Coordinates of C-alpha atoms (C1' of nucleotides) in Angstrom, one line a residue:
Chain L
M1 CA 88.8 75.0 97.8
I2 CA 91.2 76.9 96.8
D3 CA 94.8 76.7 98.3
L4 CA 95.4 78.8 100.5
K5 CA 98.6 79.4 100.1
Q6 CA 98.3 80.0 96.5
L7 CA 95.7 82.5 97.5
R8 CA 98.2 84.1 99.8
D9 CA 101.2 84.3 97.1
N10 CA 99.1 85.8 94.0
P11 CA 95.8 87.2 95.4
A12 CA 95.3 89.2 92.6
R13 CA 94.9 85.7 90.7
F14 CA 92.1 84.9 92.8
A15 CA 90.1 88.3 93.2
L16 CA 90.7 88.5 88.8
G17 CA 89.3 84.9 88.7
A18 CA 86.1 85.8 90.7
K19 CA 85.5 88.9 88.8
A20 CA 85.9 86.9 85.6
K21 CA 83.1 84.9 87.3
N22 CA 81.1 87.3 88.5
V23 CA 81.3 85.9 92.3
S24 CA 81.9 88.4 94.4
V25 CA 84.3 87.6 97.2
D26 CA 86.8 89.6 99.6
V27 CA 90.1 88.6 99.2
E28 CA 92.1 91.4 101.1
R29 CA 89.7 90.4 104.3
I30 CA 90.6 87.1 103.8
I31 CA 94.8 87.7 103.8
A32 CA 94.4 89.9 106.3
L33 CA 92.5 87.2 108.1
D34 CA 94.9 84.9 107.5
A35 CA 97.8 86.9 108.6
R36 CA 96.6 87.8 111.8
K37 CA 95.7 84.2 112.3
R38 CA 99.0 82.8 111.4
T39 CA 100.5 85.9 114.1
L40 CA 98.5 84.8 116.8
Q41 CA 99.3 80.7 116.1
T42 CA 102.7 81.6 116.4
E43 CA 102.7 83.3 119.7
F44 CA 99.8 80.3 121.1
E45 CA 102.9 77.6 120.0
K46 CA 105.1 79.7 121.5
L47 CA 103.2 79.3 125.0
R48 CA 102.2 75.8 124.5
A49 CA 105.8 74.6 124.0
E50 CA 106.9 76.3 127.1
Q51 CA 103.7 75.2 129.1
N52 CA 104.5 71.7 127.9
R53 CA 108.0 72.0 128.6
L54 CA 107.2 72.9 132.3
A55 CA 104.5 70.4 132.4
K56 CA 107.5 67.8 132.0
E57 CA 109.5 69.2 134.4
I58 CA 107.0 70.0 137.1
G59 CA 105.0 67.1 137.0
P60 CA 107.1 64.3 138.2
Q61 CA 108.1 66.7 141.0
I62 CA 104.8 67.4 142.2
G63 CA 103.6 63.7 141.8
K64 CA 106.4 63.2 144.3
L65 CA 105.6 66.0 146.7
K66 CA 102.0 65.0 146.4
G67 CA 103.4 61.5 147.7
S68 CA 105.1 62.7 151.0
I69 CA 102.7 64.9 151.9
K70 CA 100.4 61.5 152.9
G71 CA 100.7 60.6 156.3
K72 CA 102.5 64.2 157.0
H73 CA 100.3 67.0 159.0
G74 CA 100.8 70.4 160.3
A75 CA 103.3 72.6 159.3
E76 CA 105.5 70.3 157.7
A77 CA 102.2 69.5 155.5
D78 CA 101.4 73.1 154.9
A79 CA 104.9 73.7 153.7
I80 CA 104.8 70.9 151.1
Q81 CA 101.5 71.6 149.9
H82 CA 102.8 75.5 149.3
E83 CA 105.8 74.2 147.7
I84 CA 102.9 72.4 145.3
D85 CA 101.1 75.5 144.6
A86 CA 104.3 77.2 143.6
L87 CA 105.2 74.6 141.3
S88 CA 101.6 74.8 140.0
A89 CA 101.6 78.5 139.7
K90 CA 103.8 79.6 136.6
P91 CA 102.0 77.0 134.2
V92 CA 98.5 78.7 135.4
A93 CA 100.0 81.8 133.9
L94 CA 101.0 81.1 131.2
K95 CA 97.9 79.1 130.5
A96 CA 95.7 82.1 131.1
A97 CA 98.0 83.4 128.3
S98 CA 97.6 81.0 125.7
Q99 CA 93.5 80.5 126.2
A100 CA 93.4 84.2 125.2
I101 CA 95.1 84.1 122.2
E102 CA 93.4 80.7 121.5
S103 CA 89.6 82.3 121.6
E104 CA 90.8 85.3 119.8
I105 CA 91.7 82.8 116.8
A106 CA 88.3 80.7 117.2
T107 CA 86.7 84.1 116.9
L108 CA 88.2 84.9 113.2
D109 CA 88.8 81.2 112.0
P110 CA 84.7 80.8 111.1
E111 CA 84.7 83.9 109.0
L112 CA 87.9 82.6 107.3
Q113 CA 86.7 79.6 106.6
Q114 CA 83.6 80.6 105.4
L115 CA 84.6 83.0 103.2
L116 CA 87.5 80.2 102.1
L117 CA 85.0 78.3 100.7
Q118 CA 83.1 81.2 98.3
V119 CA 86.5 82.1 96.5
P120 CA 85.6 80.5 93.1
L121 CA 88.4 78.3 91.3
P122 CA 89.9 81.1 88.9
P123 CA 89.2 80.5 85.1
D124 CA 92.1 78.5 83.4
P125 CA 93.5 81.8 80.7
D126 CA 92.1 79.7 77.9
V127 CA 88.2 80.4 78.7
P128 CA 86.6 83.2 77.0
I129 CA 85.5 86.1 79.5
G130 CA 82.3 86.3 79.4
K131 CA 79.3 87.1 81.5
G132 CA 76.9 83.8 81.1
S133 CA 75.5 81.4 78.6
E134 CA 74.5 84.1 76.1
D135 CA 79.1 84.3 75.7
N136 CA 79.4 80.4 75.4
I137 CA 81.2 80.0 72.2
E138 CA 80.6 77.0 69.5
I139 CA 83.7 74.9 68.9
S140 CA 82.6 72.2 66.9
R141 CA 79.0 70.6 65.6
W142 CA 78.1 67.5 63.9
A143 CA 75.0 65.9 61.9
P144 CA 74.6 62.7 61.0
P145 CA 75.6 62.2 56.9
G146 CA 72.0 62.7 55.2
Y147 CA 71.1 65.9 57.8
D148 CA 72.1 69.6 57.2
L149 CA 71.8 71.7 59.9
A150 CA 71.9 74.7 58.0
K151 CA 68.6 73.9 56.3
S152 CA 65.1 73.0 57.9
F153 CA 64.1 70.0 59.6
E154 CA 61.4 69.9 56.4
A155 CA 64.0 70.5 53.8
N156 CA 65.9 67.7 55.4
R157 CA 63.5 65.3 55.8
G158 CA 60.3 66.6 53.6
F159 CA 57.5 66.9 56.1
K160 CA 57.0 69.3 59.1
P161 CA 58.7 68.4 62.7
R162 CA 56.3 67.5 65.6
T163 CA 57.1 68.7 69.3
H164 CA 58.2 66.1 71.3
L165 CA 54.9 67.0 73.2
Q166 CA 52.8 66.3 70.3
L167 CA 54.9 62.9 70.0
I168 CA 54.6 62.3 73.4
E169 CA 50.5 62.5 73.3
R170 CA 50.1 60.7 70.3
H171 CA 52.0 57.8 71.7
G172 CA 51.0 58.1 75.4
L173 CA 55.0 58.3 76.4
V174 CA 54.4 60.6 79.1
S175 CA 51.6 61.7 81.5
F176 CA 52.1 65.2 82.5
E177 CA 48.7 65.6 84.6
R178 CA 48.9 63.1 86.3
G179 CA 52.5 63.6 87.2
V180 CA 51.5 66.7 88.2
K181 CA 48.5 65.7 90.3
L182 CA 50.9 63.2 92.2
A183 CA 53.8 64.9 92.5
G184 CA 53.3 69.2 91.8
T185 CA 55.0 70.9 88.9
R186 CA 57.9 69.5 86.8
S187 CA 56.7 66.3 87.3
Y188 CA 55.9 63.6 85.0
I189 CA 55.0 59.6 84.6
L190 CA 56.7 57.9 81.7
T191 CA 54.0 55.2 80.1
G192 CA 54.8 52.4 78.2
A193 CA 57.0 52.9 75.5
G194 CA 58.1 56.1 76.6
M195 CA 59.5 54.1 80.4
L196 CA 61.3 51.7 77.8
L197 CA 63.0 54.6 75.5
H198 CA 63.8 56.3 78.8
N199 CA 65.4 52.7 80.2
A200 CA 66.9 51.6 77.1
I201 CA 68.9 54.9 76.6
L202 CA 70.0 55.1 80.4
R203 CA 71.0 51.3 80.2
Y204 CA 73.1 52.0 76.7
A205 CA 75.1 54.8 78.2
F206 CA 76.0 53.3 81.1
D207 CA 77.3 49.7 79.1
T208 CA 79.3 51.4 77.1
M209 CA 81.0 53.1 79.6
V210 CA 81.7 50.1 81.5
H211 CA 82.3 48.0 78.7
T212 CA 83.7 49.6 76.1
H213 CA 85.7 52.8 77.9
G214 CA 86.5 50.5 81.2
F215 CA 84.7 52.8 83.8
T216 CA 84.0 51.0 87.1
P217 CA 80.3 51.0 87.9
M218 CA 79.0 51.9 90.6
S219 CA 75.5 52.6 92.6
V220 CA 75.9 55.5 95.3
P221 CA 73.5 57.2 97.9
V222 CA 71.0 60.2 96.5
I223 CA 70.6 60.8 100.2
V224 CA 73.7 62.7 101.4
R225 CA 75.1 64.6 104.3
E226 CA 75.8 68.1 104.4
E227 CA 79.4 67.6 104.2
A228 CA 79.3 65.4 100.8
M229 CA 77.9 68.3 99.5
V230 CA 80.0 70.7 100.3
G231 CA 82.8 68.7 99.6
T232 CA 82.0 68.4 96.1
G233 CA 81.5 72.2 95.9
F234 CA 77.8 72.6 95.1
F235 CA 77.0 74.3 98.5
P236 CA 77.4 76.7 100.0
A237 CA 76.5 78.9 96.8
G238 CA 73.9 75.9 95.1
R239 CA 72.5 75.4 98.6
E240 CA 68.8 76.8 96.8
Q241 CA 68.9 74.3 94.5
A242 CA 69.2 70.8 96.6
Y243 CA 65.8 69.4 98.5
L244 CA 66.5 68.7 102.1
V245 CA 65.7 66.1 104.0
D246 CA 64.7 67.2 107.1
E247 CA 65.2 64.4 109.8
K248 CA 66.8 67.1 113.0
N249 CA 63.3 68.1 113.0
R250 CA 61.6 64.9 113.8
G251 CA 64.6 63.6 116.3
G252 CA 67.1 62.5 113.4
S253 CA 70.7 63.0 114.0
H254 CA 71.0 65.0 111.3
D255 CA 69.6 66.5 108.1
S256 CA 70.7 65.2 104.3
F257 CA 70.3 66.2 101.3
L258 CA 68.8 64.6 97.5
T259 CA 71.2 65.4 95.2
G260 CA 71.5 66.5 92.0
T261 CA 73.8 64.2 90.3
G262 CA 75.4 61.5 90.4
E263 CA 78.8 63.1 90.7
V264 CA 78.3 63.6 94.4
G265 CA 78.2 60.3 95.5
L266 CA 80.9 59.1 93.5
M267 CA 83.4 62.3 94.0
G268 CA 82.5 61.2 97.9
V269 CA 83.7 57.6 97.7
H270 CA 87.0 58.2 98.6
M271 CA 87.0 61.2 100.6
D272 CA 89.2 61.7 103.5
E273 CA 91.0 59.1 101.9
I274 CA 94.9 59.1 100.5
L275 CA 94.6 57.0 97.2
D276 CA 97.5 54.4 96.4
E277 CA 99.0 56.1 93.4
T278 CA 98.5 53.2 91.4
S279 CA 94.7 53.0 91.6
L280 CA 94.6 56.3 89.8
P281 CA 93.1 57.7 87.2
V282 CA 90.0 56.1 89.4
R283 CA 86.9 56.1 86.8
Y284 CA 83.6 55.8 87.6
V285 CA 80.1 55.7 86.4
T286 CA 76.8 55.5 88.2
V287 CA 73.2 55.8 86.8
S288 CA 71.2 57.9 89.3
T289 CA 67.8 59.5 89.6
C290 CA 68.6 63.3 90.0
F291 CA 66.6 66.2 92.4
R292 CA 66.9 69.6 91.5
R293 CA 64.9 72.0 93.0
E294 CA 65.0 74.4 89.9
A295 CA 64.9 77.4 92.1
G296 CA 64.9 80.6 90.1
A297 CA 63.6 78.6 87.5
A298 CA 60.0 79.9 87.5
G299 CA 58.3 80.4 84.4
K300 CA 61.3 79.0 81.8
D301 CA 60.9 75.6 79.9
T302 CA 57.9 74.5 81.9
A303 CA 56.3 73.0 79.2
G304 CA 57.4 68.8 78.6
L305 CA 60.2 67.0 79.7
Y306 CA 63.4 69.8 79.2
R307 CA 63.1 71.5 82.6
I308 CA 61.5 68.9 85.7
H309 CA 62.1 68.2 89.1
Q310 CA 63.3 64.8 88.5
F311 CA 65.2 62.7 86.2
D312 CA 67.7 59.6 85.9
K313 CA 71.1 60.2 85.1
V314 CA 74.5 58.6 83.8
E315 CA 77.3 60.3 84.9
Q316 CA 81.0 59.6 84.4
V317 CA 84.2 61.0 87.3
V318 CA 87.5 60.5 86.6
I319 CA 89.9 61.5 89.8
C320 CA 93.4 61.4 88.5
R321 CA 97.0 62.8 89.4
A322 CA 97.4 66.2 90.3
D323 CA 98.8 66.9 86.5
E324 CA 97.3 69.6 84.5
N325 CA 98.0 68.1 81.1
E326 CA 96.6 64.6 82.5
S327 CA 93.6 66.4 83.5
R328 CA 93.4 68.1 80.0
A329 CA 93.8 64.7 78.1
W330 CA 90.7 63.5 80.1
H331 CA 88.8 66.4 79.8
K332 CA 89.2 65.3 75.8
K333 CA 88.4 61.7 76.5
M334 CA 85.3 62.4 78.6
I335 CA 83.6 64.7 75.9
G336 CA 85.2 62.2 73.1
F337 CA 83.1 59.4 75.3
V338 CA 80.1 61.4 75.2
E339 CA 80.6 62.4 70.9
Q340 CA 81.0 58.6 69.9
L341 CA 77.5 58.0 71.8
L342 CA 75.5 60.7 70.6
Q343 CA 77.2 60.0 66.8
S344 CA 76.1 56.0 67.3
L345 CA 72.3 57.7 68.2
G346 CA 72.6 60.0 65.5
L347 CA 71.9 62.6 67.0
P348 CA 72.8 66.6 65.7
Y349 CA 75.2 68.0 68.3
R350 CA 77.5 70.7 68.8
L351 CA 80.2 71.4 71.4
L352 CA 79.9 75.0 73.5
Q353 CA 83.0 76.0 75.3
C354 CA 81.9 77.8 78.2
C355 CA 83.0 81.1 79.3
T356 CA 84.1 82.7 82.3
G357 CA 80.3 83.7 83.6
D358 CA 79.0 80.2 83.2
L359 CA 81.6 78.0 84.6
G360 CA 79.9 78.4 88.1
V361 CA 82.1 78.5 91.3
K362 CA 83.9 74.9 91.2
N363 CA 85.3 74.9 87.2
A364 CA 88.1 75.6 85.6
D365 CA 87.3 75.0 82.5
M366 CA 82.9 73.8 81.2
V367 CA 82.6 72.4 77.7
D368 CA 78.5 71.6 77.4
I369 CA 77.2 69.4 74.5
E370 CA 73.8 70.6 73.2
C371 CA 71.7 68.2 70.9
W372 CA 69.5 69.8 68.1
M373 CA 65.7 69.4 69.1
P374 CA 63.9 70.2 65.9
G375 CA 60.7 71.2 68.1
R376 CA 62.5 73.3 70.1
G377 CA 62.8 77.5 69.8
E378 CA 60.6 80.4 68.0
A379 CA 58.2 79.4 65.7
G380 CA 58.6 80.2 61.9
P381 CA 56.1 81.9 59.3
D382 CA 54.6 79.1 58.9
G383 CA 53.9 78.0 62.8
T384 CA 56.4 75.6 63.0
P385 CA 59.2 75.6 65.2
R386 CA 62.6 76.0 64.1
G387 CA 64.2 74.2 66.0
E388 CA 67.3 75.0 68.4
F389 CA 69.9 73.2 70.2
G390 CA 69.1 72.5 74.0
E391 CA 72.0 71.5 76.6
T392 CA 72.1 67.8 77.4
H393 CA 75.3 67.2 79.0
S394 CA 78.2 69.2 80.6
A395 CA 81.7 68.6 81.2
S396 CA 83.7 70.1 83.9
R397 CA 87.4 70.1 84.7
L398 CA 88.2 71.4 88.6
Y399 CA 91.5 70.7 89.1
D400 CA 92.5 69.8 92.9
F401 CA 88.9 72.4 93.8
Q402 CA 86.9 69.6 94.6
C403 CA 89.5 66.8 95.9
R404 CA 91.2 69.7 98.5
R405 CA 87.5 70.1 99.8
L406 CA 87.2 66.4 99.9
N407 CA 90.4 65.6 101.2
M408 CA 91.2 63.5 98.8
R409 CA 94.9 62.7 97.9
Y410 CA 97.3 60.8 96.7
R411 CA 101.1 60.1 97.5
P412 CA 103.5 60.6 94.4
G413 CA 106.1 57.7 93.9
G414 CA 103.8 55.0 95.0
A415 CA 102.8 53.3 98.7
G416 CA 106.2 53.3 100.4
A417 CA 107.5 56.3 99.2
K418 CA 108.0 59.3 101.3
G419 CA 107.2 62.9 101.0
E420 CA 103.9 65.2 100.7
T421 CA 100.7 63.9 100.0
V422 CA 99.1 65.6 96.6
V423 CA 95.7 66.8 96.2
C424 CA 94.0 64.5 93.2
H425 CA 92.7 66.4 90.5
S426 CA 88.7 65.5 89.3
L427 CA 86.8 65.7 86.2
N428 CA 82.9 64.9 85.5
N429 CA 80.5 64.4 82.8
T430 CA 77.3 63.4 81.9
V431 CA 76.8 60.5 79.9
A432 CA 73.3 60.5 79.2
A433 CA 70.2 62.5 81.0
S434 CA 67.0 61.4 80.6
P435 CA 63.9 62.1 80.0
R436 CA 65.9 65.3 78.2
I437 CA 67.7 63.0 75.9
L438 CA 64.2 62.0 74.6
I439 CA 63.1 64.5 73.4
P440 CA 66.0 65.0 70.3
I441 CA 65.3 61.1 70.2
L442 CA 61.7 61.6 69.4
E443 CA 61.8 64.7 67.2
M444 CA 64.9 63.5 65.3
Y445 CA 63.5 59.6 64.8
Q446 CA 59.6 61.2 64.1
N447 CA 58.2 59.9 60.7
A448 CA 55.9 61.7 58.6
D449 CA 53.0 59.5 59.6
G450 CA 53.9 60.6 63.0
S451 CA 55.4 56.9 64.4
I452 CA 59.1 57.1 66.0
T453 CA 62.1 54.7 64.9
I454 CA 63.7 53.7 67.4
P455 CA 67.5 53.9 66.9
S456 CA 69.1 50.4 66.0
A457 CA 71.6 51.0 69.2
L458 CA 68.5 51.0 71.8
R459 CA 66.8 48.3 69.8
P460 CA 68.7 45.2 71.5
Y461 CA 67.6 47.2 75.0
M462 CA 63.9 47.0 73.5
N463 CA 63.2 43.5 72.9
G464 CA 64.5 44.5 69.7
A465 CA 61.3 46.7 68.7
E466 CA 61.9 48.7 65.7
R467 CA 59.2 51.4 66.0
I468 CA 56.8 53.1 68.1
G469 CA 53.1 53.7 66.5
Chain B
rG1 C1' 61.3 51.2 117.5
rG2 C1' 63.6 48.5 122.0
rA3 C1' 68.2 46.6 124.9
rG4 C1' 73.1 46.8 125.0
rA5 C1' 78.8 46.8 123.5
rG6 C1' 82.5 50.0 121.3
rG7 C1' 85.1 53.5 118.2
rU8 C1' 93.4 54.1 119.7
rG9 C1' 98.6 54.3 113.4
rG10 C1' 98.1 50.5 106.7
rC11 C1' 95.7 46.4 109.1
rA12 C1' 95.1 43.7 114.3
rG13 C1' 95.8 45.0 119.1
rA14 C1' 97.9 46.7 124.2
rG15 C1' 97.6 51.3 127.3
rC16 C1' 92.8 53.5 131.6
rG17 C1' 95.8 60.6 134.9
rG18 C1' 102.5 62.0 134.3
rU19 C1' 109.3 61.3 130.0
rU20 C1' 102.5 57.3 125.4
rG21 C1' 102.6 60.4 118.9
rA22 C1' 101.7 55.8 121.4
rA23 C1' 103.8 48.8 123.6
rU24 C1' 103.6 44.9 120.9
rG25 C1' 102.5 42.0 116.1
rC26 C1' 101.3 41.5 110.9
rG27 C1' 102.5 45.0 106.6
rC28 C1' 105.4 48.4 104.1
rC29 C1' 110.6 50.5 102.8
rA30 C1' 115.7 50.7 103.0
rG31 C1' 120.5 48.4 104.4
rA32 C1' 123.3 43.6 106.1
rC33 C1' 124.1 38.0 105.2
rU34 C1' 123.3 35.3 99.8
rU35 C1' 125.0 33.7 92.9
rG36 C1' 120.0 35.3 93.6
rA37 C1' 115.3 34.5 96.5
rA38 C1' 113.3 33.0 101.0
rA39 C1' 114.4 32.8 106.3
rU40 C1' 117.1 35.7 109.6
rC41 C1' 119.4 40.4 111.4
rU42 C1' 119.7 45.8 111.6
rG43 C1' 117.2 50.5 111.2
rG44 C1' 112.9 52.7 109.5
rU45 C1' 107.9 53.4 108.4
rA46 C1' 100.8 58.6 110.6
rU47 C1' 98.2 63.0 109.2
rG48 C1' 97.6 68.2 109.1
rG49 C1' 99.3 73.2 110.1
rG50 C1' 102.8 77.4 111.7
rC51 C1' 107.8 79.2 111.9
rU52 C1' 112.7 78.7 109.7
rU53 C1' 119.3 81.4 109.2
rC54 C1' 116.4 75.4 104.9
rG55 C1' 120.3 72.3 109.4
rG56 C1' 115.9 71.9 111.4
rC57 C1' 112.0 73.8 115.9
rU58 C1' 107.3 73.9 117.1
rC59 C1' 101.9 73.2 117.9
rA60 C1' 97.7 70.0 116.9
rU61 C1' 95.1 65.3 115.7
rC62 C1' 93.8 57.9 120.0
rG63 C1' 85.7 59.1 115.8
rG64 C1' 84.6 65.0 116.4
rG65 C1' 83.5 69.1 119.4
rG66 C1' 83.3 71.1 124.6
rG67 C1' 85.2 70.8 130.0
rU68 C1' 88.1 69.5 134.3
rU69 C1' 93.5 69.2 135.9
rC70 C1' 100.0 72.0 136.0
rG71 C1' 99.5 67.4 133.2
rA72 C1' 94.2 63.8 129.3
rA73 C1' 94.1 58.4 124.6
rU74 C1' 93.3 57.6 129.9
rC75 C1' 88.2 61.6 134.0
rC76 C1' 83.0 64.6 132.5
rC77 C1' 79.2 66.3 129.3
rC78 C1' 77.4 66.4 124.2
rC79 C1' 77.5 65.2 119.3
rC80 C1' 78.4 61.5 115.1
rC81 C1' 79.3 56.4 113.5
rU82 C1' 79.8 51.3 114.0
rC83 C1' 78.6 46.2 115.3
rU84 C1' 75.0 43.0 118.6
rC85 C1' 70.0 41.1 120.1
rC86 C1' 64.7 41.6 119.6
rG87 C1' 61.0 43.9 116.7
rC88 C1' 58.9 45.6 112.0
rC89 C1' 60.1 45.6 106.9
rA90 C1' 61.2 46.0 100.3

RNA sequence: GGAGAGGUGGCAGAGCGGUUGAAUGCGCCAGACUUGAAAUCUGGUAUGGGCUUCGGCUCAUCGGGGGUUCGAAUCCCCCCCUCUCCGCCA
């Protein structure tokens, strides 16, 4: 949620921001509704103030009269009753007027709120303008010593690469057929060493965040209320991407949604709280199963482990003070943690500065990290894939957009301080999402004989095993 | 799944139709006393919104929403949540 006051002061900034993100939103309408609402509210409050004043003044009098009427009869009682009626008449008239205004506010407020939820956070000025992922800009790339990304896999390693699908089949790491039988398209079953490798990378990533970078380990719900989805900014725009747990139709109190990322659970932990400033920055890491409908992705990446409905992800989240420099510094750090991880695994990758059109509603800035997947992409003249970068991580910087919706604040100056509360800033980044990350691992660590070397960093999590096959 | 109890400020806990945005205690902040601290005393201490001549004024909020009433934390309805007992259960 953007700050309505800011929108009032500078509507153009939000209109332009929405345009850069290819989101259509009626800023003019919001301004008009907001102005009308405030006018009505002022009128309403004047009437209410008068009502309240009268109630205090008249109340005791009515009380006395009502007391005195007891035991009286006839004309005397009628006279007192008449006096009571006269006293109550004025507030009743005021009430009718204030209720009329109140009901007008009640009709325009839902529209205002609904429009407000649609306004995207304007991209930062240093984010390049662009339509979609095709306009993202490469910032940097890295490859381990001895591997030259400018050359083919074969030129680097001396043999033609197999795709992760071929490697999976060779070693029996995944069963797609049975996964589909069991759960439908884009489903899979990790088997044997495939499951061990999956677990190893998740544990390695999780442990690194906890023990090396000081993040607090968490386990959070993956079935959440709608408020958590709206609060974290995934709804209303991304509603189609989430699985609905239909409980209302079965007599349950409310429906729930399966989360597509641990970010929802981690950010929801402190919703509606005023955090102690000394507890900031909050640094959380979780590993959770992620569910995505992949609506609208029909026909895209249908084969293999790339685009699937259910996967597991280690996710990092930072909640910090409302300070742009601090936010930016954390963004860099959180990307740095991932670079360290990928380098320790020897996986080539590149950093992509996402353009405005690829940011989504909630981000001011986003950097994607893509790993090199030698078996991905079009086949060259000899029938071997040329290799391609594939997205494995996404680092978002959201300023206070998410925390405003979640109502997560702190009071500058510490617990005893006075003054306004301030909405926190939040950031998030993938640490490792598996099985997708298995694609570059399998493809980069394959050997000429078809076996796969296990990255040394993962061996402690695989009972010391050094290779598959 | 069955039966019951309950949701009040940072916490504990009163109030159950009228100067109650809310007693009291604890906590916290400031001041006094003190060489300093403790103890004691005094004062202060919710959140959000609107208006403002920036001195303030004002509205809403006692789980959420609606209703009754001149007036609701208090009465009525719906919803949400928590707890206890029984049953089932990884």
